[in-house]
């Protein structure tokens, strides 16, 4: 069936290192959304990408939407402890929002 | 505070109990959703309501029964649940129903079925 695959499942980084999560769809998406869920919290909307090849930045976060509108990435530069959480992508497929399984960002002590 | 309030935050119930989850949104949105979040699985859409009419039932077992008396309130009635139903149940709302709509989530109800 139609899916949104997200990798990796976990990423352990030292504070100050970069972090990237990737999202791939089996079909072309009209848009893609990204959410962040802090430990013990609920998903919070970060951004929506609509255009082919679109790149948007929010401070240390860079979001990209692929040219074919089938993949997307979120890159965090110089991670901080406040970045800890699980990052989800979600794309509309068959009139529903289909979610990736999330990438958990863990900062090594 | 997201403008979407869920109660209770935690719920433990036996398989023969009946309980209800409540969600209220103060954002003036027209669409409301129930999602199930289990460990290591993607969020699963359960139900969608638009202007208090159910528009989506994602093959959810009948032991989950939603109710939407108005655009601001959403309930999930639970009865004879199974241990595999233990999960975080999230309510969300959006301005309108649509795949490009931004979702606002409540804090969720962590449900444990014994």
CSV table of C-alpha atoms in Angstrom, one decimal:
chain,number,residue,atom,x,y,z
A,1,UNK,CA,0.0,0.0,0.0
A,2,UNK,CA,0.9,3.6,-0.1
A,3,UNK,CA,3.5,4.4,2.5
A,4,UNK,CA,5.7,7.2,3.9
A,5,UNK,CA,9.0,5.7,4.9
A,6,UNK,CA,11.2,7.6,7.4
A,7,UNK,CA,14.8,6.8,8.3
A,8,UNK,CA,16.7,6.4,10.5
A,9,UNK,CA,14.6,5.2,13.4
A,10,UNK,CA,17.0,6.6,15.9
A,11,UNK,CA,20.0,8.9,15.7
A,12,UNK,CA,22.4,9.4,18.6
A,13,UNK,CA,24.5,12.5,18.3
A,14,UNK,CA,26.9,14.5,20.5
A,15,UNK,CA,25.6,18.0,21.3
A,16,UNK,CA,26.8,20.3,18.6
A,17,UNK,CA,26.8,17.6,15.9
A,18,UNK,CA,24.4,17.7,13.0
A,19,UNK,CA,21.2,15.6,12.6
A,20,UNK,CA,19.3,14.6,9.5
A,21,UNK,CA,16.1,12.6,9.0
A,22,UNK,CA,14.8,11.5,5.6
A,23,UNK,CA,11.3,10.8,4.4
A,24,UNK,CA,10.4,8.9,1.2
A,25,UNK,CA,7.0,8.3,-0.4
A,26,UNK,CA,6.0,5.6,-2.8
A,27,UNK,CA,4.0,8.2,-4.7
A,28,UNK,CA,4.2,11.9,-5.5
A,29,UNK,CA,3.0,14.2,-2.7
A,30,UNK,CA,1.1,17.4,-3.1
A,31,UNK,CA,2.8,18.7,0.1
A,32,UNK,CA,4.7,17.4,3.1
A,33,UNK,CA,4.5,18.4,6.7
A,34,UNK,CA,7.0,18.0,9.5
A,35,UNK,CA,6.1,17.7,13.2
A,36,UNK,CA,8.2,17.4,16.4
A,37,UNK,CA,7.2,15.4,19.5
A,38,UNK,CA,9.1,16.0,22.7
A,39,UNK,CA,9.5,13.1,25.1
A,40,UNK,CA,6.2,12.7,26.9
A,41,UNK,CA,4.6,15.3,24.7
A,42,UNK,CA,2.4,15.6,21.6
A,43,UNK,CA,3.3,16.3,17.9
A,44,UNK,CA,3.7,20.0,17.2
A,45,UNK,CA,3.6,21.3,13.6
A,46,UNK,CA,6.9,22.7,12.3
A,47,UNK,CA,6.5,23.4,8.7
A,48,UNK,CA,4.8,22.5,5.4
A,49,UNK,CA,6.5,22.3,2.0
A,50,UNK,CA,4.5,22.5,-1.2
A,51,UNK,CA,6.8,23.3,-4.1
A,52,UNK,CA,9.1,21.0,-6.0
A,53,UNK,CA,12.7,21.5,-4.8
A,54,UNK,CA,11.6,23.9,-2.0
A,55,UNK,CA,14.0,24.6,0.8
A,56,UNK,CA,12.9,26.4,4.0
A,57,UNK,CA,14.9,27.3,7.0
A,58,UNK,CA,13.9,27.9,10.6
A,59,UNK,CA,17.0,29.0,12.5
A,60,UNK,CA,19.2,25.8,12.7
A,61,UNK,CA,16.5,23.6,10.9
A,62,UNK,CA,16.6,23.2,7.2
A,63,UNK,CA,13.7,21.5,5.4
A,64,UNK,CA,13.9,20.3,1.8
A,65,UNK,CA,11.3,18.9,-0.6
A,66,UNK,CA,12.6,16.8,-3.5
A,67,UNK,CA,12.3,17.8,-7.1
A,68,UNK,CA,10.0,14.8,-7.8
A,69,UNK,CA,8.0,15.6,-4.6
A,70,UNK,CA,8.5,12.1,-3.4
A,71,UNK,CA,11.1,12.7,-0.7
A,72,UNK,CA,12.0,15.3,2.0
A,73,UNK,CA,14.6,15.9,4.6
A,74,UNK,CA,15.0,17.8,7.8
A,75,UNK,CA,18.6,18.8,8.8
A,76,UNK,CA,19.5,20.3,12.1
A,77,UNK,CA,22.8,22.1,12.4
A,78,UNK,CA,24.7,22.0,15.7
A,79,UNK,CA,22.1,20.2,17.8
A,80,UNK,CA,21.2,21.4,21.2
A,81,UNK,CA,19.5,19.6,24.1
A,82,UNK,CA,16.3,21.4,23.2
A,83,UNK,CA,16.2,19.6,19.9
A,84,UNK,CA,15.7,16.2,21.6
A,85,UNK,CA,12.5,14.5,20.5
A,86,UNK,CA,11.0,12.5,17.6
A,87,UNK,CA,10.6,14.2,14.2
A,88,UNK,CA,7.8,13.0,12.0
A,89,UNK,CA,7.0,13.7,8.4
A,90,UNK,CA,3.5,13.3,7.1
A,91,UNK,CA,2.2,13.4,3.5
A,92,UNK,CA,-1.3,13.3,2.0
A,93,UNK,CA,-2.1,10.0,0.3
A,94,UNK,CA,-5.6,8.8,-0.7
A,95,UNK,CA,-7.3,11.7,1.1
A,96,UNK,CA,-5.5,10.9,4.4
A,97,UNK,CA,-2.4,12.3,6.0
A,98,UNK,CA,0.0,9.3,6.1
A,99,UNK,CA,2.7,9.5,8.8
A,100,UNK,CA,6.3,8.3,8.8
A,101,UNK,CA,7.3,6.3,11.8
A,102,UNK,CA,9.5,9.1,13.1
A,103,UNK,CA,13.2,9.6,13.8
A,104,UNK,CA,14.2,9.9,17.4
A,105,UNK,CA,17.0,12.4,18.1
A,106,UNK,CA,19.0,11.4,21.2
A,107,UNK,CA,21.8,13.6,22.5
A,108,UNK,CA,24.6,11.5,24.0
A,109,UNK,CA,25.5,12.5,27.6
B,1,UNK,CA,-1.1,25.2,25.6
B,2,UNK,CA,-2.1,24.3,22.0
B,3,UNK,CA,-5.8,25.1,22.3
B,4,UNK,CA,-6.8,21.5,22.3
B,5,UNK,CA,-7.5,20.0,25.7
B,6,UNK,CA,-7.7,16.2,26.3
B,7,UNK,CA,-8.9,14.5,29.5
B,8,UNK,CA,-7.9,12.3,31.2
B,9,UNK,CA,-4.2,12.4,30.7
B,10,UNK,CA,-3.8,8.8,32.0
B,11,UNK,CA,-6.3,6.0,32.1
B,12,UNK,CA,-6.0,2.4,33.3
B,13,UNK,CA,-8.9,0.2,32.6
B,14,UNK,CA,-9.8,-3.5,32.7
B,15,UNK,CA,-11.1,-5.3,29.6
B,16,UNK,CA,-14.7,-5.2,30.9
B,17,UNK,CA,-14.8,-1.5,31.8
B,18,UNK,CA,-16.4,1.3,29.9
B,19,UNK,CA,-14.7,4.7,29.8
B,20,UNK,CA,-14.7,7.8,27.7
B,21,UNK,CA,-12.0,10.1,26.4
B,22,UNK,CA,-12.8,13.8,26.0
B,23,UNK,CA,-11.4,16.4,23.7
B,24,UNK,CA,-12.2,20.1,23.4
B,25,UNK,CA,-10.7,22.6,21.1
B,26,UNK,CA,-10.8,26.4,21.6
B,27,UNK,CA,-9.5,27.3,18.2
B,28,UNK,CA,-12.7,27.7,16.2
B,29,UNK,CA,-11.7,24.8,14.0
B,30,UNK,CA,-14.2,22.8,11.9
B,31,UNK,CA,-12.4,19.4,11.7
B,32,UNK,CA,-11.5,17.1,14.6
B,33,UNK,CA,-9.6,13.8,14.6
B,34,UNK,CA,-8.7,10.8,16.8
B,35,UNK,CA,-5.3,9.3,16.3
B,36,UNK,CA,-3.7,6.2,18.0
B,37,UNK,CA,0.0,6.3,18.7
B,38,UNK,CA,1.7,3.0,19.6
B,39,UNK,CA,5.4,2.5,20.3
B,40,UNK,CA,7.5,2.2,17.2
B,41,UNK,CA,4.5,2.6,14.8
B,42,UNK,CA,3.4,5.5,12.7
B,43,UNK,CA,0.4,7.5,13.9
B,44,UNK,CA,-2.8,5.8,12.9
B,45,UNK,CA,-5.8,7.9,12.0
B,46,UNK,CA,-9.0,6.5,13.6
B,47,UNK,CA,-11.8,8.9,12.9
B,48,UNK,CA,-12.3,12.3,11.3
B,49,UNK,CA,-15.2,14.7,11.9
B,50,UNK,CA,-15.9,17.7,9.8
B,51,UNK,CA,-18.6,20.1,11.0
B,52,UNK,CA,-19.6,17.4,13.5
B,53,UNK,CA,-20.2,14.9,10.7
B,54,UNK,CA,-18.1,11.8,10.6
B,55,UNK,CA,-16.2,11.7,7.3
B,56,UNK,CA,-13.7,9.0,8.0
B,57,UNK,CA,-13.7,5.7,9.9
B,58,UNK,CA,-10.4,4.0,9.3
B,59,UNK,CA,-11.7,0.4,9.8
B,60,UNK,CA,-11.6,0.9,13.6
B,61,UNK,CA,-13.1,-1.9,15.7
B,62,UNK,CA,-16.5,-1.3,17.1
B,63,UNK,CA,-15.2,-1.3,20.7
B,64,UNK,CA,-14.1,2.3,19.9
B,65,UNK,CA,-17.1,4.5,19.4
B,66,UNK,CA,-16.7,8.2,18.6
B,67,UNK,CA,-19.1,11.0,19.3
B,68,UNK,CA,-19.0,14.6,18.1
B,69,UNK,CA,-21.9,16.7,19.6
B,70,UNK,CA,-20.5,19.9,18.1
B,71,UNK,CA,-17.5,21.3,16.3
B,72,UNK,CA,-15.6,22.0,19.6
B,73,UNK,CA,-16.1,18.7,21.4
B,74,UNK,CA,-15.1,15.1,20.5
B,75,UNK,CA,-15.4,12.0,22.6
B,76,UNK,CA,-14.1,8.5,22.2
B,77,UNK,CA,-16.1,5.9,24.1
B,78,UNK,CA,-14.3,2.7,25.0
B,79,UNK,CA,-15.7,-0.7,25.9
B,80,UNK,CA,-14.4,-4.2,26.2
B,81,UNK,CA,-11.0,-3.2,25.0
B,82,UNK,CA,-8.1,-5.5,24.5
B,83,UNK,CA,-4.5,-5.2,26.0
B,84,UNK,CA,-3.2,-4.4,22.4
B,85,UNK,CA,-5.4,-1.3,22.5
B,86,UNK,CA,-3.0,0.2,25.1
B,87,UNK,CA,-1.5,3.3,23.5
B,88,UNK,CA,-1.4,7.1,23.4
B,89,UNK,CA,-4.7,8.4,22.0
B,90,UNK,CA,-4.3,11.8,20.5
B,91,UNK,CA,-7.0,14.3,19.5
B,92,UNK,CA,-6.3,16.9,16.9
B,93,UNK,CA,-8.1,19.7,15.1
B,94,UNK,CA,-7.6,21.7,11.9
B,95,UNK,CA,-9.3,24.7,10.4
B,96,UNK,CA,-11.0,22.5,7.8
B,97,UNK,CA,-10.7,19.0,6.7
B,98,UNK,CA,-8.1,18.6,4.0
B,99,UNK,CA,-4.7,17.0,3.4
B,100,UNK,CA,-2.9,20.3,3.4
B,101,UNK,CA,-4.3,21.4,6.8
B,102,UNK,CA,-2.0,21.9,9.7
B,103,UNK,CA,-3.0,19.8,12.7
B,104,UNK,CA,-3.1,21.0,16.3
B,105,UNK,CA,-2.8,18.1,18.8
B,106,UNK,CA,-3.9,17.7,22.4
B,107,UNK,CA,-1.6,16.3,25.0
B,108,UNK,CA,-3.1,12.9,24.6
B,109,UNK,CA,-4.5,10.2,26.9
B,110,UNK,CA,-2.1,7.4,27.8
B,111,UNK,CA,-4.3,4.3,28.0
B,112,UNK,CA,-3.4,1.1,29.6
B,113,UNK,CA,-5.7,-1.9,29.3
B,114,UNK,CA,-5.1,-4.7,31.8
